[in-house]
CSV table of C-alpha atoms and ligand atoms in Angstrom, one decimal:
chain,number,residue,atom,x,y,z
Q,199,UNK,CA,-8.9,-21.2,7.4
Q,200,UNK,CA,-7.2,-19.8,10.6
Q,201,UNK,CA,-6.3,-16.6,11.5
Q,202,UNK,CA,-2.9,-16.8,10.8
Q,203,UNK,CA,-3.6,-17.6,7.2
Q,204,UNK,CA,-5.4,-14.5,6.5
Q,205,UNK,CA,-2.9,-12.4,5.6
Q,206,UNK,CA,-4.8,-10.2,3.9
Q,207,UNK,CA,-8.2,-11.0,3.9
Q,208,UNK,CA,-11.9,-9.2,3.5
Q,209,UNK,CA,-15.4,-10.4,4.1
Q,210,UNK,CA,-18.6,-8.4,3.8
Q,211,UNK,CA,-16.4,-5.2,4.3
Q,212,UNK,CA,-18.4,-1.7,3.9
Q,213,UNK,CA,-18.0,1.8,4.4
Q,214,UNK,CA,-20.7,4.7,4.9
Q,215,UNK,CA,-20.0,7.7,5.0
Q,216,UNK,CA,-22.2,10.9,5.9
Q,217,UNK,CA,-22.5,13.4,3.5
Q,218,UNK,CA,-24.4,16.3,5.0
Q,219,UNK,CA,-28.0,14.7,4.8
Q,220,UNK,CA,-27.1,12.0,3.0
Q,221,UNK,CA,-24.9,8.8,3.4
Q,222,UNK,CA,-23.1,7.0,0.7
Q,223,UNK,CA,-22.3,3.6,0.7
Q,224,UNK,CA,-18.7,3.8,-0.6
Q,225,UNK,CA,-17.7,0.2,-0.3
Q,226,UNK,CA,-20.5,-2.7,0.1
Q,227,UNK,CA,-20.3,-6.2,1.2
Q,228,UNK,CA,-16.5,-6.2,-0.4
Q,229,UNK,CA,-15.4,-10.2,0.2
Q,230,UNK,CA,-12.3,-11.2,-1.3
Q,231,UNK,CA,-9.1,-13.6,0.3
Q,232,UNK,CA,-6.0,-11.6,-1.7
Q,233,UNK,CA,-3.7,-14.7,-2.7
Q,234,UNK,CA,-0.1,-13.9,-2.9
Q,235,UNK,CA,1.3,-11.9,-5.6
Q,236,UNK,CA,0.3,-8.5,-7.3
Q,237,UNK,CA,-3.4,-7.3,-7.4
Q,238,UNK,CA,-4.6,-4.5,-8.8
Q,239,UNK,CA,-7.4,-2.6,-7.5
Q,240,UNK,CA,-9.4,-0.7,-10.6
Q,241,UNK,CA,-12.5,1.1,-11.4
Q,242,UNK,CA,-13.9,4.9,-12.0
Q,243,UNK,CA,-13.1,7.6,-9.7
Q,244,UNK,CA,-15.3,7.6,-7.2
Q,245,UNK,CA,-15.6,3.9,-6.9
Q,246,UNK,CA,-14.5,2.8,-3.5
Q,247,UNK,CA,-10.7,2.2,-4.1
Q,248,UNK,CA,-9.0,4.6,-1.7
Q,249,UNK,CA,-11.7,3.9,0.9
Q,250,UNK,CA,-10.6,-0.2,0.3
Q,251,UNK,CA,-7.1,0.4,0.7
Q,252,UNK,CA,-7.9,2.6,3.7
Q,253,UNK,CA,-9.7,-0.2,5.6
Q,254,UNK,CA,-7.4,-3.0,4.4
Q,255,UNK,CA,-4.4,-0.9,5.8
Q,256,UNK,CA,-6.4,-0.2,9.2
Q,257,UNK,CA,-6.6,3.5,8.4
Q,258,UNK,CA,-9.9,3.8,8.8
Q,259,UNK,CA,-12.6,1.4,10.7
Q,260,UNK,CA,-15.0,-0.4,8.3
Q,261,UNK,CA,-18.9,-0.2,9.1
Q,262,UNK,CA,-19.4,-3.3,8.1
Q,263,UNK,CA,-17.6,-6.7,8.1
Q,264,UNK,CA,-14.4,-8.0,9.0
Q,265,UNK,CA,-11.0,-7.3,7.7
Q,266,UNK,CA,-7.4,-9.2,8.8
Q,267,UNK,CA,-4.3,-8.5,8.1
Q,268,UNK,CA,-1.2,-10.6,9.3
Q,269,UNK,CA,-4.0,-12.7,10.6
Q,270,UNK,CA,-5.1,-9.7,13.1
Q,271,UNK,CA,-8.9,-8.5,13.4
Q,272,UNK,CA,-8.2,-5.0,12.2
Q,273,UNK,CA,-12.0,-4.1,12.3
Q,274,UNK,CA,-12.0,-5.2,15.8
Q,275,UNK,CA,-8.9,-3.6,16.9
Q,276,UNK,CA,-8.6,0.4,18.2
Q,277,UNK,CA,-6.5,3.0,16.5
Q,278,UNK,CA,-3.3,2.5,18.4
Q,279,UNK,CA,-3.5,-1.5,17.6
Q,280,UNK,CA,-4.3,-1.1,13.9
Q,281,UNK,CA,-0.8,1.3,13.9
Q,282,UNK,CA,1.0,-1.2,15.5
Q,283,UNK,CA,-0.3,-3.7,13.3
Q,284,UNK,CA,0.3,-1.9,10.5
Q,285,UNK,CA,3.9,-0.8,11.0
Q,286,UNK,CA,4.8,-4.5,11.5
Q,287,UNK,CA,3.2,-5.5,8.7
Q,288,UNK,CA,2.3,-3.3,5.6
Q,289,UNK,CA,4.5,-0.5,3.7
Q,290,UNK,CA,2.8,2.2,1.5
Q,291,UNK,CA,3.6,3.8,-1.8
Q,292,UNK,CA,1.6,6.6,-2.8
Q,293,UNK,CA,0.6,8.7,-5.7
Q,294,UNK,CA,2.8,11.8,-3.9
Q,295,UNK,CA,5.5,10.0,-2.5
Q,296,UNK,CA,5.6,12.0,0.6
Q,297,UNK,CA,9.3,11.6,2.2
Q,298,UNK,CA,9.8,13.4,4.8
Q,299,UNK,CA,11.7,16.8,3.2
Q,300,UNK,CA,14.4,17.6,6.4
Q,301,UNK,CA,15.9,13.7,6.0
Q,302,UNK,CA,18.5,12.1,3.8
Q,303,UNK,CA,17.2,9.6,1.3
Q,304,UNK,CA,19.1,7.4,3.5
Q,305,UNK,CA,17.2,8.5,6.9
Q,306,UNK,CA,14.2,8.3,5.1
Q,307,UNK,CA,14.6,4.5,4.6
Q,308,UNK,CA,15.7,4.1,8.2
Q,309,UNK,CA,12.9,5.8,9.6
Q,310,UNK,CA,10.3,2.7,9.9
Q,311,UNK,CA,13.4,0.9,11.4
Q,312,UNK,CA,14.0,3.6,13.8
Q,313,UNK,CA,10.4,3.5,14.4
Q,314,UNK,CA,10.9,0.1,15.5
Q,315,UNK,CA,14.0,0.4,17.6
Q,316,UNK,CA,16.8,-1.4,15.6
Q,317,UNK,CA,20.1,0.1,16.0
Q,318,UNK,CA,21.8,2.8,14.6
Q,319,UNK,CA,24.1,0.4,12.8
Q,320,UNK,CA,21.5,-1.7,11.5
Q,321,UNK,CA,19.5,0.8,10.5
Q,322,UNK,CA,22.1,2.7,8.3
Q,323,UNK,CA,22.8,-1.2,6.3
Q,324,UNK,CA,20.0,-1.9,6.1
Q,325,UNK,CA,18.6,1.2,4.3
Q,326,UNK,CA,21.7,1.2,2.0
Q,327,UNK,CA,20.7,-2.2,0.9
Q,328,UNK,CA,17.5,-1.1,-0.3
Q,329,UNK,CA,18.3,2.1,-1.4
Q,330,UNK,CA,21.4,-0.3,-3.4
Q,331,UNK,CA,18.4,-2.4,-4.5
Q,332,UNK,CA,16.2,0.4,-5.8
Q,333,UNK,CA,19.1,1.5,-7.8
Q,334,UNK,CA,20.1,4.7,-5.6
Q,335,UNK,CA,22.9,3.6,-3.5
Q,336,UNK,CA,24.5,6.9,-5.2
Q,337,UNK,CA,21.8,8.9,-3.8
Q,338,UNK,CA,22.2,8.0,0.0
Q,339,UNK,CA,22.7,11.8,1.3
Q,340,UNK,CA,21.0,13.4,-1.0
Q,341,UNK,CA,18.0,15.7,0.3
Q,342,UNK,CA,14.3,14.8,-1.7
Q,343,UNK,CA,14.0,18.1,-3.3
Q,344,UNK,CA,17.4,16.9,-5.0
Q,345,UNK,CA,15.8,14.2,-6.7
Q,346,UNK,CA,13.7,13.4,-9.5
Q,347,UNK,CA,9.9,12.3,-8.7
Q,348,UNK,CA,11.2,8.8,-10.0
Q,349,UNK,CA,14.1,8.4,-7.7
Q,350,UNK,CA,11.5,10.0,-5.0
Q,351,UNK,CA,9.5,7.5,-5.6
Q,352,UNK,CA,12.1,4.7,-5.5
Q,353,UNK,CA,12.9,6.3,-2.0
Q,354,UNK,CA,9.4,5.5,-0.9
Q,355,UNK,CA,9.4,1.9,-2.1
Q,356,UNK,CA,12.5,1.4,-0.7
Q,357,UNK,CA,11.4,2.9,2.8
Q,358,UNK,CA,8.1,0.7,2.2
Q,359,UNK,CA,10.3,-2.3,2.4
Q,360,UNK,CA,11.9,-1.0,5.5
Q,361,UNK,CA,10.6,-4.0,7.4
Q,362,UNK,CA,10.0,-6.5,4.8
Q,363,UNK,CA,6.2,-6.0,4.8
Q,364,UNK,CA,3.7,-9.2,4.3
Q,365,UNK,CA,1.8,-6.4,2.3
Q,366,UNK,CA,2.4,-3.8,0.3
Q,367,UNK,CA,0.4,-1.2,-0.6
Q,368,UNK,CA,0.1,1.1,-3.4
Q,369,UNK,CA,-2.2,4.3,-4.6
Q,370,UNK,CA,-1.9,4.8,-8.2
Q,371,UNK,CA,1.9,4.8,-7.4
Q,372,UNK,CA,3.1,6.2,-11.4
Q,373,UNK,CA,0.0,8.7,-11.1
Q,374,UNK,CA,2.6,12.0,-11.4
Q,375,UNK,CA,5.6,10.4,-12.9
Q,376,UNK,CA,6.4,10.6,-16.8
Q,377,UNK,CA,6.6,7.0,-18.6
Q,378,UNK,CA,9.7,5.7,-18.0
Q,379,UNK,CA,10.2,6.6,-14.4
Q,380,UNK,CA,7.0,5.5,-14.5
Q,381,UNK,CA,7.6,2.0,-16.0
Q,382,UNK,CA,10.4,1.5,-13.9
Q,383,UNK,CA,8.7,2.2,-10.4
Q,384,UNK,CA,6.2,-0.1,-11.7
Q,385,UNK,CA,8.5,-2.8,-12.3
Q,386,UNK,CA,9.9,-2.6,-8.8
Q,387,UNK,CA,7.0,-3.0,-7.9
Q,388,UNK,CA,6.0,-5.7,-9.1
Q,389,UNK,CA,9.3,-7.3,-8.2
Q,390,UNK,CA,8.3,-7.2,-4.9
Q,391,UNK,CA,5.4,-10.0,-4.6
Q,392,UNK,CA,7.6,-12.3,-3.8
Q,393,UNK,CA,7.1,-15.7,-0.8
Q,394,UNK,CA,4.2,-14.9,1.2
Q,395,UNK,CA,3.9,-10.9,0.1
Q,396,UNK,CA,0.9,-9.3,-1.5
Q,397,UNK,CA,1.1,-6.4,-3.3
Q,398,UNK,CA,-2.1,-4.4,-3.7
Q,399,UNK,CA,-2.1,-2.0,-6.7
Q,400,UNK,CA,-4.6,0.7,-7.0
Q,401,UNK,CA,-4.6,2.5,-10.5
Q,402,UNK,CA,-7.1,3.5,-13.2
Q,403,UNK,CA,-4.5,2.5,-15.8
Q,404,UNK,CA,-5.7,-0.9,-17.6
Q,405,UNK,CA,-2.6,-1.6,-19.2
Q,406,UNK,CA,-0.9,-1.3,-15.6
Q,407,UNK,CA,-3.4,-3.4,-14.6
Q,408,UNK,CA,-3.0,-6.5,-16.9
Q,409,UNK,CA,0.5,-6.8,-15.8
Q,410,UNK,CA,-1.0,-7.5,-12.1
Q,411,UNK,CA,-1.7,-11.3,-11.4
Q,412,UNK,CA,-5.3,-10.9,-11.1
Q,413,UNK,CA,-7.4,-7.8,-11.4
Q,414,UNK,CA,-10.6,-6.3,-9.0
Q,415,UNK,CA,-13.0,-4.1,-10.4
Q,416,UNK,CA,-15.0,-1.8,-8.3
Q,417,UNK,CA,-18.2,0.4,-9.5
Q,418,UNK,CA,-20.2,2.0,-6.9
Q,419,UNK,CA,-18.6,0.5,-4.4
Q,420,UNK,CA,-19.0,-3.3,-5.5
Q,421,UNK,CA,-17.0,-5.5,-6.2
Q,422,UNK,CA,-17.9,-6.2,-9.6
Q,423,UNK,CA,-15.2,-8.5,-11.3
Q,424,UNK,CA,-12.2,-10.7,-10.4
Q,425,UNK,CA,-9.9,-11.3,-13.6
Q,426,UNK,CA,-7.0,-13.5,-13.5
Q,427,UNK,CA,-4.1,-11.8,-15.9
Q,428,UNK,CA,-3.8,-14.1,-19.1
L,704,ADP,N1,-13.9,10.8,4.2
L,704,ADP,C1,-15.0,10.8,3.4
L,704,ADP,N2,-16.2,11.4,3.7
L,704,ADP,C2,-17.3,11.3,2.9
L,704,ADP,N3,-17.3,10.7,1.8
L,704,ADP,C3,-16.2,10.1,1.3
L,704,ADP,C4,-15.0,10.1,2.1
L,704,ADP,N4,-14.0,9.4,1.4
L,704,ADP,C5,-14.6,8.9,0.3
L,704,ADP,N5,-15.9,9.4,0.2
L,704,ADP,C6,-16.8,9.0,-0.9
L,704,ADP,O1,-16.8,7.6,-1.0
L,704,ADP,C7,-16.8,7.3,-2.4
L,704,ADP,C8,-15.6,6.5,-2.8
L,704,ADP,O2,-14.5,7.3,-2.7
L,704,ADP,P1,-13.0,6.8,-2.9
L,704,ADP,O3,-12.8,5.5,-2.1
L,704,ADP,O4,-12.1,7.9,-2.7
L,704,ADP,O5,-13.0,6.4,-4.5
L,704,ADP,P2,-11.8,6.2,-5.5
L,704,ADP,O6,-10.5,6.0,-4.7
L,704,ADP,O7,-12.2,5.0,-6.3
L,704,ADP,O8,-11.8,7.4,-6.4
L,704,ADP,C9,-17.0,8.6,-3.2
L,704,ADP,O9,-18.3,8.9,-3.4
L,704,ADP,C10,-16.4,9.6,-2.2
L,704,ADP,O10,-17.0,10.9,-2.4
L,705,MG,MG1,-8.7,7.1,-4.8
């Protein structure tokens, strides 16, 4: 395998962290080559999930082992080089879907793309577009305390897509939303694994997690079980 085919792509990954006197092994000798399509990430809380996500995304620096995304060394790359990385490559959806509350639903989509220097022009269609694909077209102007945590959230996903991420992201995405925005964030969702794109899924919800392609399950840290979906 060359680097440019590990698009997302673990081996012997670990995490310590200090805790006071003591250290805790939060992810251990984590190996795994995400295929494309949707993977969930599950297990109890305290398991290692966040702290995988973290150091697949390039958030955080592993202590072990090697990590690549977009076929880059992230665990061999500083802070300012896993960012750019990132930015190129990933998009995020999160359990608070964090827009940023002074901008437009619209120039919250636009943002990565400003980020990244297209112009104005560009930036404006192409944020409609995904705000027309995540059913909010209507909603373009409209502030984020003016929306629903659903259509919030949609925001975020659309914003995620901003520049067509190889991976995408997500922390237990549904966590605050009732069922049916629920259910339909989670269908975006998984309408996104599409070509070459991975979507990685963290949740503690099983029956979210059969609808994944294949399932991880961490306890204490270990990766304990891969599952294909039947
Ligand atoms: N920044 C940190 N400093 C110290 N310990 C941490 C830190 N982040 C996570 N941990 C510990 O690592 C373990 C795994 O945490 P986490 O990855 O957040 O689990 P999960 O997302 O599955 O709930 C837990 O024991 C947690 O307390
Ligand atoms: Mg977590």
């Amino acid at each position: 395998m060359s680097e440019g085919d590990r698009v997302l792509y673990a081996a012997h990954l670990g995490k310590r962290y200090r805790q006071g006197e003591v250290w805790i092994d939060a992810l251990r000798d984590f190996t795994f080559d995400f295929p494309p399509g949707v993977t969930a990430v599950v297990g109890p809380s305290g398991s290692g999930k966040t702290t995988l996500l973290n150091l697949l995304a390039g958030f955080d620096r592993p202590s072990a082992g090697e990590v690549y995304l977009a076929g880059r060394p992230l665990h061999a790359l500083g802070e300012d080089e896993r960012a750019g990385v990132r930015l190129a490559h990933a998009g995020f959806v999160f359990q608070s879907w964090n827009l940023l509350p002074t901008l437009s639903a619209l120039e919250n989509v636009a943002f990565p793309l400003l980020l990244k220097g297209v112009p104005r022009r560009e930036r404006n269609q192409r944020a409609r577009a995904l705000l027309d694909e995540v059913g909010l077209g209507h909603r373009a102007s409209h502030f984020p305390h003016q929306l629903s945590g659903g259509e919030q959230q949609r925001v975020a996903i659309a914003r995620a897509l901003a520049l067509d991420p190889l991976v995408l992201f997500a922390d237990e995405p549904t966590g605050n939303l009732d069922s049916a925005a629920g259910e339909r964030v989670l269908e975006l969702l998984l309408g996104q694994a599409r070509g070459r794109r991975r979507v990685v899924l963290v949740t503690h919800d099983l029956e979210i997690a059969a609808r994944a392609h294949r399932i991880l399950r961490l306890k204490d840290g270990r990766l304990v079980e891969v599952r294909a979906s039947p």
